[in-house]
Tab-separated table of N, CA and C in Angstrom:
chain	number	residue	atom	x	y	z
A	23	UNK	N	-8.325	-2.883	16.269
A	23	UNK	CA	-8.541	-3.170	14.663
A	23	UNK	C	-7.664	-4.325	14.382
A	24	UNK	N	-8.273	-5.153	13.371
A	24	UNK	CA	-7.851	-6.756	12.781
A	24	UNK	C	-7.521	-6.231	11.434
A	25	UNK	N	-6.382	-6.439	10.822
A	25	UNK	CA	-6.083	-6.180	9.567
A	25	UNK	C	-6.026	-7.246	8.964
A	26	UNK	N	-6.934	-7.475	7.721
A	26	UNK	CA	-6.324	-8.550	6.491
A	26	UNK	C	-5.040	-9.106	6.465
A	27	UNK	N	-4.616	-10.380	6.121
A	27	UNK	CA	-3.677	-10.476	5.776
A	27	UNK	C	-3.679	-9.964	4.236
A	28	UNK	N	-2.284	-8.834	3.893
A	28	UNK	CA	-2.120	-8.561	2.682
A	28	UNK	C	-0.654	-8.122	2.293
A	29	UNK	N	-0.095	-7.897	1.216
A	29	UNK	CA	1.300	-7.414	0.995
A	29	UNK	C	1.648	-6.847	0.135
A	30	UNK	N	2.658	-6.107	0.392
A	30	UNK	CA	2.960	-5.132	-0.861
A	30	UNK	C	3.950	-5.657	-1.834
A	31	UNK	N	3.970	-5.507	-3.191
A	31	UNK	CA	4.851	-6.226	-3.954
A	31	UNK	C	5.395	-5.106	-4.812
A	32	UNK	N	6.947	-5.694	-5.369
A	32	UNK	CA	7.388	-5.098	-6.819
A	32	UNK	C	8.409	-5.860	-6.880
A	33	UNK	N	8.726	-5.587	-8.079
A	33	UNK	CA	9.771	-6.376	-8.963
A	33	UNK	C	10.909	-6.593	-8.414
A	34	UNK	N	11.868	-7.427	-8.771
A	34	UNK	CA	13.208	-7.397	-8.099
A	34	UNK	C	14.468	-8.465	-8.943
A	35	UNK	N	15.229	-8.501	-8.997
A	35	UNK	CA	16.206	-9.030	-9.840
A	35	UNK	C	15.682	-10.504	-9.675
A	36	UNK	N	15.599	-10.936	-8.888
A	36	UNK	CA	15.195	-12.575	-8.780
A	36	UNK	C	13.489	-12.783	-8.582
A	37	UNK	N	12.661	-12.142	-9.230
A	37	UNK	CA	11.405	-11.943	-9.250
A	37	UNK	C	10.347	-11.136	-8.492
A	38	UNK	N	9.449	-11.122	-8.437
A	38	UNK	CA	8.525	-10.459	-7.552
A	38	UNK	C	8.946	-10.305	-5.969
A	39	UNK	N	9.059	-9.620	-5.509
A	39	UNK	CA	9.409	-9.196	-4.027
A	39	UNK	C	8.263	-8.824	-3.507
A	40	UNK	N	7.783	-9.315	-1.757
A	40	UNK	CA	6.569	-9.117	-1.179
A	40	UNK	C	7.185	-9.148	0.149
A	41	UNK	N	6.164	-7.820	0.712
A	41	UNK	CA	6.424	-7.401	2.078
A	41	UNK	C	5.063	-7.413	2.736
A	42	UNK	N	5.264	-8.340	3.953
A	42	UNK	CA	4.049	-8.529	4.785
A	42	UNK	C	3.137	-7.131	5.345
A	43	UNK	N	2.190	-6.390	5.316
A	43	UNK	CA	1.908	-5.463	5.143
A	43	UNK	C	1.774	-5.062	7.243
A	44	UNK	N	1.333	-6.519	7.708
A	44	UNK	CA	1.155	-6.354	8.979
A	44	UNK	C	2.770	-6.046	9.550
A	45	UNK	N	3.608	-6.728	9.262
A	45	UNK	CA	4.919	-6.515	9.318
A	45	UNK	C	5.287	-5.381	9.460
A	46	UNK	N	5.032	-4.766	8.447
A	46	UNK	CA	5.450	-3.218	7.842
A	46	UNK	C	4.879	-2.191	8.978
A	47	UNK	N	3.786	-2.299	9.045
A	47	UNK	CA	3.054	-1.254	10.269
A	47	UNK	C	3.979	-1.573	11.806
A	48	UNK	N	3.997	-2.701	12.159
A	48	UNK	CA	4.795	-2.633	13.291
A	48	UNK	C	6.032	-1.904	13.080
A	49	UNK	N	6.900	-2.048	12.394
A	49	UNK	CA	8.112	-1.703	12.162
A	49	UNK	C	7.779	-0.193	11.994
A	50	UNK	N	6.743	0.403	11.380
A	50	UNK	CA	7.007	1.716	11.431
A	50	UNK	C	6.393	2.515	12.399
A	51	UNK	N	6.007	1.626	13.374
A	51	UNK	CA	5.199	2.266	14.642
A	51	UNK	C	6.135	3.268	15.288
A	52	UNK	N	7.445	3.776	15.321
A	52	UNK	CA	8.199	4.363	15.916
A	52	UNK	C	8.300	5.566	14.919
A	53	UNK	N	7.834	5.658	13.914
A	53	UNK	CA	8.175	6.360	13.082
A	53	UNK	C	7.481	7.885	12.972
A	54	UNK	N	7.647	8.856	12.701
A	54	UNK	CA	6.821	10.379	12.805
A	54	UNK	C	5.845	10.101	11.789
A	55	UNK	N	4.909	10.604	12.275
A	55	UNK	CA	3.880	11.056	10.991
A	55	UNK	C	3.789	12.199	10.505
A	56	UNK	N	3.568	12.436	9.003
A	56	UNK	CA	4.191	13.572	8.547
A	56	UNK	C	3.020	14.179	7.711
A	57	UNK	N	2.217	14.932	6.934
A	57	UNK	CA	1.365	14.908	6.071
A	57	UNK	C	2.191	15.363	4.690
A	58	UNK	N	1.445	14.234	4.012
A	58	UNK	CA	2.273	14.568	2.703
A	58	UNK	C	1.266	14.708	1.756
A	59	UNK	N	2.076	15.983	0.579
A	59	UNK	CA	0.993	16.496	-0.344
A	59	UNK	C	0.750	15.195	-1.325
A	60	UNK	N	-0.389	14.930	-1.939
A	60	UNK	CA	-1.297	13.801	-2.469
A	60	UNK	C	-0.503	14.177	-4.024
A	61	UNK	N	-0.378	15.118	-4.432
A	61	UNK	CA	0.728	15.039	-5.477
A	61	UNK	C	1.893	14.506	-5.480
A	62	UNK	N	2.253	14.150	-4.350
A	62	UNK	CA	3.828	13.544	-4.474
A	62	UNK	C	3.783	12.058	-4.645
A	63	UNK	N	2.471	11.567	-4.172
A	63	UNK	CA	2.068	10.173	-4.753
A	63	UNK	C	2.043	9.461	-5.998
A	64	UNK	N	3.329	9.216	-6.667
A	64	UNK	CA	3.200	8.845	-8.140
A	64	UNK	C	2.421	7.827	-8.610
A	65	UNK	N	2.126	6.772	-7.509
A	65	UNK	CA	1.187	5.541	-8.152
A	65	UNK	C	0.015	6.169	-8.100
A	66	UNK	N	-0.644	7.412	-7.808
A	66	UNK	CA	-1.985	7.912	-8.407
A	66	UNK	C	-2.066	7.699	-9.844
A	67	UNK	N	-0.997	7.935	-10.885
A	67	UNK	CA	-1.320	7.942	-12.201
A	67	UNK	C	-0.777	6.593	-12.933
A	68	UNK	N	-0.658	5.661	-12.205
A	68	UNK	CA	0.129	4.017	-12.387
A	68	UNK	C	-1.169	3.085	-11.986
A	69	UNK	N	-1.131	2.299	-12.700
A	69	UNK	CA	-2.093	1.249	-12.593
A	69	UNK	C	-1.806	-0.110	-11.115
A	70	UNK	N	-1.806	0.744	-10.266
A	70	UNK	CA	-1.415	0.152	-8.873
A	70	UNK	C	-1.827	-0.985	-8.393
A	71	UNK	N	-2.937	-1.251	-8.222
A	71	UNK	CA	-3.923	-2.243	-8.093
A	71	UNK	C	-3.818	-3.633	-8.993
A	72	UNK	N	-3.341	-2.688	-10.607
A	72	UNK	CA	-3.575	-3.951	-11.479
A	72	UNK	C	-2.011	-4.041	-12.304
A	73	UNK	N	-0.846	-3.753	-11.504
A	73	UNK	CA	0.609	-3.954	-11.818
A	73	UNK	C	1.071	-5.148	-12.018
A	74	UNK	N	0.598	-6.307	-11.556
A	74	UNK	CA	0.873	-7.780	-11.637
A	74	UNK	C	-0.002	-8.535	-12.961
A	75	UNK	N	-0.246	-8.080	-14.124
A	75	UNK	CA	-1.062	-8.801	-15.001
A	75	UNK	C	-2.302	-8.859	-14.929
A	76	UNK	N	-3.074	-8.606	-13.331
A	76	UNK	CA	-4.822	-8.474	-13.303
A	76	UNK	C	-4.994	-7.600	-14.310
A	77	UNK	N	-6.429	-7.673	-14.817
A	77	UNK	CA	-7.144	-7.039	-15.560
A	77	UNK	C	-8.394	-6.270	-15.084
A	78	UNK	N	-8.526	-5.198	-14.760
A	78	UNK	CA	-9.545	-4.470	-14.245
A	78	UNK	C	-10.642	-4.784	-14.512
A	79	UNK	N	-11.902	-5.148	-13.765
A	79	UNK	CA	-13.235	-5.743	-14.215
A	79	UNK	C	-13.939	-4.528	-13.307
A	80	UNK	N	-15.287	-4.795	-13.661
A	80	UNK	CA	-16.354	-3.695	-12.763
A	80	UNK	C	-16.184	-4.156	-11.142
A	81	UNK	N	-16.555	-5.761	-11.414
A	81	UNK	CA	-16.441	-6.256	-9.957
A	81	UNK	C	-14.920	-5.833	-9.153
A	82	UNK	N	-14.124	-6.064	-9.687
A	82	UNK	CA	-12.898	-5.557	-8.706
A	82	UNK	C	-12.771	-4.505	-8.563
A	83	UNK	N	-13.195	-3.604	-9.293
A	83	UNK	CA	-13.147	-1.975	-9.268
A	83	UNK	C	-14.612	-1.474	-8.179
A	84	UNK	N	-15.160	-2.255	-7.968
A	84	UNK	CA	-16.598	-2.231	-6.774
A	84	UNK	C	-15.785	-2.809	-5.591
A	85	UNK	N	-15.060	-3.784	-5.633
A	85	UNK	CA	-14.243	-4.185	-4.357
A	85	UNK	C	-13.506	-3.118	-3.726
A	86	UNK	N	-12.477	-2.296	-4.900
A	86	UNK	CA	-11.724	-1.231	-4.458
A	86	UNK	C	-12.503	-0.124	-3.851
A	87	UNK	N	-13.616	0.074	-4.713
A	87	UNK	CA	-14.303	1.047	-3.623
A	87	UNK	C	-14.841	0.810	-2.360
A	88	UNK	N	-15.372	-0.009	-2.059
A	88	UNK	CA	-15.461	-1.015	-0.796
A	88	UNK	C	-14.516	-0.471	0.031
A	89	UNK	N	-13.399	-0.959	-0.419
A	89	UNK	CA	-12.670	-0.940	0.742
A	89	UNK	C	-11.592	0.697	0.795
A	90	UNK	N	-12.054	1.614	-0.239
A	90	UNK	CA	-11.826	2.976	-0.500
A	90	UNK	C	-12.918	3.499	0.804
A	91	UNK	N	-14.149	3.187	0.791
A	91	UNK	CA	-15.104	3.573	1.603
A	91	UNK	C	-15.220	3.445	3.234
A	92	UNK	N	-14.122	1.823	2.992
A	92	UNK	CA	-14.202	1.661	4.697
A	92	UNK	C	-12.355	1.992	5.324
A	93	UNK	N	-11.364	2.779	4.323
A	93	UNK	CA	-10.557	3.005	4.485
A	93	UNK	C	-10.673	4.028	5.768
A	94	UNK	N	-9.666	4.188	6.994
A	94	UNK	CA	-9.834	5.059	8.031
A	94	UNK	C	-8.581	5.874	7.612
A	95	UNK	N	-8.978	7.004	7.235
A	95	UNK	CA	-8.023	8.086	6.559
A	95	UNK	C	-6.926	8.691	7.731
A	96	UNK	N	-7.401	8.469	9.413
A	96	UNK	CA	-6.531	8.634	10.198
A	96	UNK	C	-5.371	7.662	10.756
A	97	UNK	N	-5.760	6.676	10.205
A	97	UNK	CA	-4.418	5.703	9.965
A	97	UNK	C	-3.248	6.468	8.815
A	98	UNK	N	-1.886	6.171	9.209
A	98	UNK	CA	-0.977	6.856	8.374
A	98	UNK	C	-0.764	5.718	7.223
A	99	UNK	N	-0.813	5.807	6.045
A	99	UNK	CA	-0.242	5.092	4.849
A	99	UNK	C	1.412	4.850	5.236
A	100	UNK	N	2.118	4.318	4.955
A	100	UNK	CA	3.712	3.718	4.682
A	100	UNK	C	3.951	3.998	3.282
A	101	UNK	N	5.147	4.773	3.407
A	101	UNK	CA	6.294	4.861	2.392
A	101	UNK	C	7.360	4.244	2.400
A	102	UNK	N	8.131	3.910	1.369
A	102	UNK	CA	9.320	3.484	1.750
A	102	UNK	C	10.227	4.548	1.558
A	103	UNK	N	11.667	4.263	1.624
A	103	UNK	CA	12.772	5.548	1.727
A	103	UNK	C	12.694	6.447	0.418
A	104	UNK	N	11.869	6.096	-0.730
A	104	UNK	CA	11.974	6.482	-1.783
A	104	UNK	C	10.771	7.211	-2.095
A	105	UNK	N	10.114	7.425	-1.268
A	105	UNK	CA	8.671	7.357	-1.279
A	105	UNK	C	7.189	7.166	-1.919
A	106	UNK	N	7.604	5.890	-2.421
A	106	UNK	CA	6.572	5.078	-2.709
A	106	UNK	C	5.847	4.475	-1.854
A	107	UNK	N	4.555	4.040	-2.149
A	107	UNK	CA	3.639	3.434	-1.497
A	107	UNK	C	3.903	2.094	-1.176
A	108	UNK	N	4.158	1.830	0.189
A	108	UNK	CA	3.924	0.477	0.552
A	108	UNK	C	2.684	-0.208	1.222
A	109	UNK	N	1.992	0.523	1.856
A	109	UNK	CA	0.507	0.872	2.154
A	109	UNK	C	-0.221	1.356	2.211
A	110	UNK	N	-1.095	1.529	1.854
A	110	UNK	CA	-2.307	2.453	1.990
A	110	UNK	C	-3.119	3.471	1.097
A	111	UNK	N	-2.754	2.707	-0.103
A	111	UNK	CA	-3.439	3.270	-1.383
A	111	UNK	C	-4.876	3.701	-1.334
A	112	UNK	N	-5.866	2.811	-0.893
A	112	UNK	CA	-7.398	3.033	-0.376
A	112	UNK	C	-7.382	4.387	0.035
A	113	UNK	N	-6.781	4.617	1.451
A	113	UNK	CA	-6.883	5.890	1.974
A	113	UNK	C	-6.423	7.079	1.142
A	114	UNK	N	-5.409	6.738	0.632
A	114	UNK	CA	-5.166	8.177	-0.496
A	114	UNK	C	-6.133	8.352	-1.530
A	115	UNK	N	-6.538	7.110	-2.287
A	115	UNK	CA	-7.760	7.379	-3.064
A	115	UNK	C	-8.939	7.939	-2.367
A	116	UNK	N	-9.273	7.651	-1.131
A	116	UNK	CA	-10.190	8.429	0.125
A	116	UNK	C	-9.965	9.655	-0.207
A	117	UNK	N	-8.950	10.179	0.174
A	117	UNK	CA	-8.556	11.617	0.248
A	117	UNK	C	-8.413	12.483	-0.887
A	118	UNK	N	-8.419	11.636	-1.921
A	118	UNK	CA	-8.400	12.608	-3.373
A	118	UNK	C	-9.662	12.565	-3.631
A	119	UNK	N	-10.671	11.628	-3.453
A	119	UNK	CA	-12.261	11.651	-3.762
A	119	UNK	C	-13.021	12.747	-2.915
A	120	UNK	N	-12.395	12.957	-1.898
A	120	UNK	CA	-13.040	13.601	-0.476
A	120	UNK	C	-12.139	15.298	-0.713
A	121	UNK	N	-11.373	15.211	-1.655
A	121	UNK	CA	-10.773	16.431	-1.837
A	121	UNK	C	-9.611	17.170	-0.958
A	122	UNK	N	-9.189	16.383	-0.559
A	122	UNK	CA	-8.041	16.986	0.270
A	122	UNK	C	-6.726	16.947	-0.233
A	123	UNK	N	-6.100	17.670	0.379
A	123	UNK	CA	-4.632	17.748	-0.763
A	123	UNK	C	-3.298	17.258	-0.518
A	124	UNK	N	-3.426	16.470	1.280
A	124	UNK	CA	-2.491	15.574	1.713
A	124	UNK	C	-3.225	14.403	2.568
A	125	UNK	N	-2.191	13.679	3.144
A	125	UNK	CA	-2.382	12.426	3.152
A	125	UNK	C	-1.425	12.188	4.471
A	126	UNK	N	-1.884	11.569	5.676
A	126	UNK	CA	-0.999	11.050	6.591
A	126	UNK	C	-0.105	9.980	6.521
A	127	UNK	N	1.382	10.264	6.921
A	127	UNK	CA	2.255	9.155	6.287
A	127	UNK	C	3.246	8.804	7.446
A	128	UNK	N	3.947	7.736	7.252
A	128	UNK	CA	5.289	7.157	7.998
A	128	UNK	C	5.777	6.995	7.025
A	129	UNK	N	7.001	7.590	6.656
A	129	UNK	CA	8.030	6.846	5.711
A	129	UNK	C	9.513	6.332	6.408
A	130	UNK	N	9.737	5.247	5.790
A	130	UNK	CA	10.872	4.358	6.397
A	130	UNK	C	12.131	5.170	5.949
A	131	UNK	N	13.310	5.154	6.215
A	131	UNK	CA	14.502	6.107	6.466
A	131	UNK	C	15.248	5.017	5.107
A	132	UNK	N	15.165	3.655	6.035
A	132	UNK	CA	15.700	2.570	4.906
A	132	UNK	C	14.539	1.285	4.481
A	133	UNK	N	14.121	1.296	3.664
A	133	UNK	CA	13.041	0.241	3.057
A	133	UNK	C	14.120	-0.985	3.806
A	134	UNK	N	12.605	-1.168	4.928
A	134	UNK	CA	12.965	-3.069	4.931
A	134	UNK	C	13.085	-4.087	4.167
A	135	UNK	N	13.922	-4.949	3.934
A	135	UNK	CA	13.758	-6.144	3.336
A	135	UNK	C	12.847	-6.655	2.893
A	136	UNK	N	12.907	-7.252	1.920
A	136	UNK	CA	11.430	-7.929	1.767
A	136	UNK	C	11.285	-9.317	2.355
A	137	UNK	N	9.691	-10.047	2.698
A	137	UNK	CA	9.761	-11.099	3.198
A	137	UNK	C	9.715	-12.248	2.744
A	138	UNK	N	9.793	-12.116	1.139
A	138	UNK	CA	9.530	-12.842	0.075
A	138	UNK	C	10.318	-12.598	-1.031
A	139	UNK	N	11.048	-13.685	-1.772
A	139	UNK	CA	11.371	-12.936	-2.842
A	139	UNK	C	10.989	-14.143	-4.114
A	140	UNK	N	10.884	-13.809	-5.386
A	140	UNK	CA	10.861	-14.937	-6.652
A	140	UNK	C	9.125	-15.706	-6.282
A	141	UNK	N	8.406	-14.718	-5.742
A	141	UNK	CA	7.026	-15.417	-5.250
A	141	UNK	C	5.782	-14.880	-6.518
A	142	UNK	N	4.719	-15.672	-6.405
A	142	UNK	CA	3.915	-15.429	-7.262
A	142	UNK	C	2.678	-14.741	-6.240
A	143	UNK	N	1.634	-13.843	-6.164
A	143	UNK	CA	0.761	-13.468	-5.471
A	143	UNK	C	0.020	-14.608	-4.383
A	144	UNK	N	-0.076	-15.785	-5.295
A	144	UNK	CA	-1.191	-16.756	-5.264
A	144	UNK	C	-0.416	-17.394	-4.245
A	145	UNK	N	0.844	-17.754	-3.794
A	145	UNK	CA	1.693	-18.619	-3.331
A	145	UNK	C	1.890	-18.169	-1.788
A	146	UNK	N	1.364	-17.267	-1.651
A	146	UNK	CA	1.638	-16.474	-0.083
A	146	UNK	C	0.750	-16.829	0.687
A	147	UNK	N	0.666	-16.522	1.930
A	147	UNK	CA	-0.609	-17.280	2.924
A	147	UNK	C	-1.020	-16.074	3.217
A	148	UNK	N	-2.408	-16.032	2.971
A	148	UNK	CA	-3.690	-15.389	3.210
A	148	UNK	C	-4.508	-15.485	4.577
A	149	UNK	N	-4.125	-16.544	5.240
A	149	UNK	CA	-5.182	-16.920	6.091
A	149	UNK	C	-4.834	-16.945	7.826
A	150	UNK	N	-3.517	-16.367	7.900
A	150	UNK	CA	-3.397	-16.192	9.499
A	150	UNK	C	-3.403	-14.632	9.433
């Protein structure tokens, strides 16, 4: 499976922090897989995809719906040490839509350092 270049973003003391999701997946390969109750995913009640100034449009929502439809829920989501999503919100949304109560996850015991700090999403490489 070829994964499209993508990043996980969080605000930090020096601006936006970004993690390369492909690197996170590699770092998490040895972590155990656990079933996490979907009610523990706090991001479900937050503007997860629109948290950095983007406005939801019908077109962008349709794009996320396509990603949900294509999501492989057998592939575990990634959680940081505090239980927040670092990768996999489309898989979580698909599990919710399909009526499931849990989602497979790998949880970092210590959150890896970000790959970039003080960046905007448009400054990152998406073509490799």
